[in-house]
Amino acid sequence: MGKVMIRKLLFTGIAAATTALTAAPVAAQSGQQAIEEIQVISTSRRSEGLGDVNAAVSVIGQDELELIGHAHYQEALNRLPGVGIHRNNGQESLAAIRSPVLTGAGACGAFLVAENGIPVRSSGFCNVNEMFDAHSENAASIEVIRGPGSVFWGSNALHGLINVVLPKAGDVQDIGFEFGPRGSKKIRAALGEGDGNLKQLLLINGVNEEGYRDDSGVDNQKLSYLYTYDNGNGWLADGGLTIANLNQETAGYVNGTDSYKQKSLRDTNPNPEAFRDSYSARAWTSFSRNIDGIEVVITPYVRDVNMTFMQHFLPGQPIEDTEHRSIGIQTAAFMDLSNGAELAYGFDAESTDGELKQLQPKPTVGSFYLRNTIPQGKHYDYEVEARTLAAFVNYEQSFDNGWDISLGLRVENVSYDYNNLMISGRTDEDGVACRFGCRYSRPGDRDDSFLELSPKLGLNYALNDNHDLQIRVQRGFRAPQATELYRLQNAQTVADLDSVELDSYEVGFTGAGSDFNYSATAYFMDKENAIITNSSRINLNGNHTQHLGLEFTLSYDLSDSLTVHGVYNFANHTYENEQFSGGKNIQNNRVDTAPRTFGNLRLAWQPIEKIRGEIEVVEMSEYYTNPENSASYEGHTLVNLRGHYQYSDSINLSLNVMNVTDRDYAERADWSTYTGDRYFPGEPARVYFGIDLSY
């Protein structure tokens, strides 16, 4: 679809909606007050009312998170507009925010995942599953920005940002237990005290889950320590530490058309030897103070990440071992100008030392060609020193005629110093060439640097006291990941890559009345230089895609005890440049794993203060599973039930029934040249019972 037609559609919608909303009577304030009471920090690194923010941001609050009691973060995040997380196996996932489900070595670079504003991984060393590093199970809220992040965020905040916000330190004594299918157990605790200038909080989460599929399961532990300290001289320290450990026995795809529907196959595991072990730790402290009318926030942090897993999806099943250690600082200053405007500026810096090893313990099994291109032994062993430097400025002003404007700019440089610890070239670890050429290629030592500008323009117009029109134009980017630059294949010896860039244009309406609130957003995004691995296994900037969509949210009080919540998405993601896959030109095809429609409908019920529950319907439409658009998954509709009962002041009981109708479905569907259709089957109907004790 051309940009001219898109602009016509957007502006026609603006005109129609503006006419309707400006004529609407001013409603009571309860719905608007509910919006204003929601606080977000992801847009500017300080707490703001959701109604004051010109951004496509959504929030899941603590009460809702407690009701969900998610076994996997997908159960919470997919309640938000524009978000379509695919759960793989165990705690693994693939993300989609205003995008298809993205796969490949650098796909994780399209999304930034943070906890209390600190990215859980360095921007050049991401992983598609990195959401499991965040302590979402004990979060006070989870915030999601759809589309490019604000100027306060840089590389990787391309399609979106997920920020897990932990509770404030203070007096609380709470411990909970949950029991699920196949003997699965979970413990969750929040223990804190808040006397004097020092407030502290300890959060604990532990999961032992026997997997639905053969030889699969999860052991997962998370701990967070949070504190605030007021020294009485104007400085406030607000910091913490999070440690996450995951030991997972992984189940791979089941192969064959509709195999997820076959009882003899859906709970099997073709890869019983697969595993993933991950450890991560982060520590940070934000120091804030008002200095001569300027609010200053300085946040130093450190990070340590280590992950080992079997690449069971590759011939030879090599084991990857990655780690990186970072030290960084975020700074920001906020000031009010004499003309009533607000100015924010600051700089960020981070230094990371990373390592990657890939080792294949056993000989390759398979065809004569595979056995003579994929050697046993070490494939990669390299170190990378990464440096990120960024500066940003943001200007906001409100005018008497109802218009607000926001202008921002971020400049960021990402640089890599790569050191190969093996013999360079396309050989085995001893320098011996493979008969048909080795699959894995190691470039020689090199340096790479990427400089990017990220501008933003936001306009907000108050149609009346309760309804706003928002317009946003912004650019997001991501530098190439270290793996895209240095873990090469076949004849490639240098990956000459540029940063991926995305231009986003959107129009949105938000508002509330006495018994409802809503939002409606139309967006168009144009992404160039997307990094792909072509049929010759060469990494290059070979993809141009466009992303067009509509997002709707609505909450409406049917009565004093019944409220309906709805989220629905229409999206069209297409390949725009001429490129070939499977011998076919896929230009204008729909991007694979990109459903046209998906959504979530919930009916919440609270007859008395002690009882609350909901029935949830989750809908996913059909989507193609290959770029040629010749294979597809039919989609699914799931029904879930959740309930909480406050038995006493100190005892709360919960009951969750997932997939009530026992629907056969796939959490993720895919297609490959070697296996054809393949799936991660969804679990059948299952029940979780919990008890929460407060004292």
JSON list of N, CA and C in Angstrom, two decimals, residues 352 354 382-387 414-420 445-449:
[
{"chain": "A", "resi": 352, "resn": "THR", "atom": "N", "xyz": [30.74, -3.09, 27.68]},
{"chain": "A", "resi": 352, "resn": "THR", "atom": "CA", "xyz": [30.41, -4.51, 27.81]},
{"chain": "A", "resi": 352, "resn": "THR", "atom": "C", "xyz": [31.55, -5.36, 27.27]},
{"chain": "A", "resi": 354, "resn": "GLY", "atom": "N", "xyz": [32.00, -9.22, 26.12]},
{"chain": "A", "resi": 354, "resn": "GLY", "atom": "CA", "xyz": [31.21, -10.41, 25.82]},
{"chain": "A", "resi": 354, "resn": "GLY", "atom": "C", "xyz": [32.05, -11.52, 25.21]},
{"chain": "A", "resi": 382, "resn": "TYR", "atom": "N", "xyz": [35.11, -16.44, 20.40]},
{"chain": "A", "resi": 382, "resn": "TYR", "atom": "CA", "xyz": [35.54, -15.05, 20.21]},
{"chain": "A", "resi": 382, "resn": "TYR", "atom": "C", "xyz": [35.12, -14.18, 21.38]},
{"chain": "A", "resi": 383, "resn": "GLU", "atom": "N", "xyz": [35.79, -13.03, 21.47]},
{"chain": "A", "resi": 383, "resn": "GLU", "atom": "CA", "xyz": [35.48, -12.01, 22.47]},
{"chain": "A", "resi": 383, "resn": "GLU", "atom": "C", "xyz": [35.12, -10.71, 21.75]},
{"chain": "A", "resi": 384, "resn": "VAL", "atom": "N", "xyz": [34.24, -9.95, 22.37]},
{"chain": "A", "resi": 384, "resn": "VAL", "atom": "CA", "xyz": [33.85, -8.65, 21.82]},
{"chain": "A", "resi": 384, "resn": "VAL", "atom": "C", "xyz": [33.80, -7.63, 22.95]},
{"chain": "A", "resi": 385, "resn": "GLU", "atom": "N", "xyz": [34.49, -6.51, 22.76]},
{"chain": "A", "resi": 385, "resn": "GLU", "atom": "CA", "xyz": [34.34, -5.37, 23.64]},
{"chain": "A", "resi": 385, "resn": "GLU", "atom": "C", "xyz": [33.39, -4.38, 22.96]},
{"chain": "A", "resi": 386, "resn": "ALA", "atom": "N", "xyz": [32.30, -4.08, 23.62]},
{"chain": "A", "resi": 386, "resn": "ALA", "atom": "CA", "xyz": [31.28, -3.18, 23.04]},
{"chain": "A", "resi": 386, "resn": "ALA", "atom": "C", "xyz": [31.18, -1.92, 23.88]},
{"chain": "A", "resi": 387, "resn": "ARG", "atom": "N", "xyz": [31.03, -0.79, 23.19]},
{"chain": "A", "resi": 387, "resn": "ARG", "atom": "CA", "xyz": [30.89, 0.49, 23.86]},
{"chain": "A", "resi": 387, "resn": "ARG", "atom": "C", "xyz": [29.69, 1.23, 23.27]},
{"chain": "A", "resi": 414, "resn": "VAL", "atom": "N", "xyz": [27.33, 2.96, 18.72]},
{"chain": "A", "resi": 414, "resn": "VAL", "atom": "CA", "xyz": [27.61, 1.62, 19.21]},
{"chain": "A", "resi": 414, "resn": "VAL", "atom": "C", "xyz": [28.84, 1.11, 18.49]},
{"chain": "A", "resi": 415, "resn": "SER", "atom": "N", "xyz": [29.86, 0.70, 19.23]},
{"chain": "A", "resi": 415, "resn": "SER", "atom": "CA", "xyz": [31.10, 0.22, 18.61]},
{"chain": "A", "resi": 415, "resn": "SER", "atom": "C", "xyz": [31.48, -1.13, 19.18]},
{"chain": "A", "resi": 416, "resn": "TYR", "atom": "N", "xyz": [32.11, -1.95, 18.32]},
{"chain": "A", "resi": 416, "resn": "TYR", "atom": "CA", "xyz": [32.55, -3.29, 18.70]},
{"chain": "A", "resi": 416, "resn": "TYR", "atom": "C", "xyz": [34.03, -3.46, 18.37]},
{"chain": "A", "resi": 417, "resn": "ASP", "atom": "N", "xyz": [34.76, -4.08, 19.28]},
{"chain": "A", "resi": 417, "resn": "ASP", "atom": "CA", "xyz": [36.14, -4.51, 19.06]},
{"chain": "A", "resi": 417, "resn": "ASP", "atom": "C", "xyz": [36.16, -6.02, 19.19]},
{"chain": "A", "resi": 418, "resn": "TYR", "atom": "N", "xyz": [36.27, -6.71, 18.04]},
{"chain": "A", "resi": 418, "resn": "TYR", "atom": "CA", "xyz": [36.12, -8.17, 17.97]},
{"chain": "A", "resi": 418, "resn": "TYR", "atom": "C", "xyz": [37.48, -8.84, 17.92]},
{"chain": "A", "resi": 419, "resn": "ASN", "atom": "N", "xyz": [37.63, -9.90, 18.72]},
{"chain": "A", "resi": 419, "resn": "ASN", "atom": "CA", "xyz": [38.88, -10.65, 18.78]},
{"chain": "A", "resi": 419, "resn": "ASN", "atom": "C", "xyz": [38.58, -12.14, 18.61]},
{"chain": "A", "resi": 420, "resn": "ASN", "atom": "N", "xyz": [39.01, -12.71, 17.48]},
{"chain": "A", "resi": 420, "resn": "ASN", "atom": "CA", "xyz": [38.80, -14.13, 17.21]},
{"chain": "A", "resi": 420, "resn": "ASN", "atom": "C", "xyz": [39.87, -14.95, 17.93]},
{"chain": "A", "resi": 445, "resn": "ASP", "atom": "N", "xyz": [40.16, -10.60, 13.27]},
{"chain": "A", "resi": 445, "resn": "ASP", "atom": "CA", "xyz": [39.91, -9.50, 14.20]},
{"chain": "A", "resi": 445, "resn": "ASP", "atom": "C", "xyz": [39.51, -8.23, 13.45]},
{"chain": "A", "resi": 446, "resn": "ARG", "atom": "N", "xyz": [38.56, -7.48, 14.00]},
{"chain": "A", "resi": 446, "resn": "ARG", "atom": "CA", "xyz": [38.11, -6.26, 13.33]},
{"chain": "A", "resi": 446, "resn": "ARG", "atom": "C", "xyz": [37.37, -5.37, 14.31]},
{"chain": "A", "resi": 447, "resn": "ASP", "atom": "N", "xyz": [37.18, -4.12, 13.90]},
{"chain": "A", "resi": 447, "resn": "ASP", "atom": "CA", "xyz": [36.40, -3.14, 14.65]},
{"chain": "A", "resi": 447, "resn": "ASP", "atom": "C", "xyz": [35.22, -2.69, 13.79]},
{"chain": "A", "resi": 448, "resn": "ASP", "atom": "N", "xyz": [34.10, -2.43, 14.42]},
{"chain": "A", "resi": 448, "resn": "ASP", "atom": "CA", "xyz": [32.91, -1.92, 13.73]},
{"chain": "A", "resi": 448, "resn": "ASP", "atom": "C", "xyz": [32.26, -0.85, 14.59]},
{"chain": "A", "resi": 449, "resn": "SER", "atom": "N", "xyz": [31.68, 0.14, 13.93]},
{"chain": "A", "resi": 449, "resn": "SER", "atom": "CA", "xyz": [31.05, 1.24, 14.65]},
{"chain": "A", "resi": 449, "resn": "SER", "atom": "C", "xyz": [29.80, 1.70, 13.91]}
]
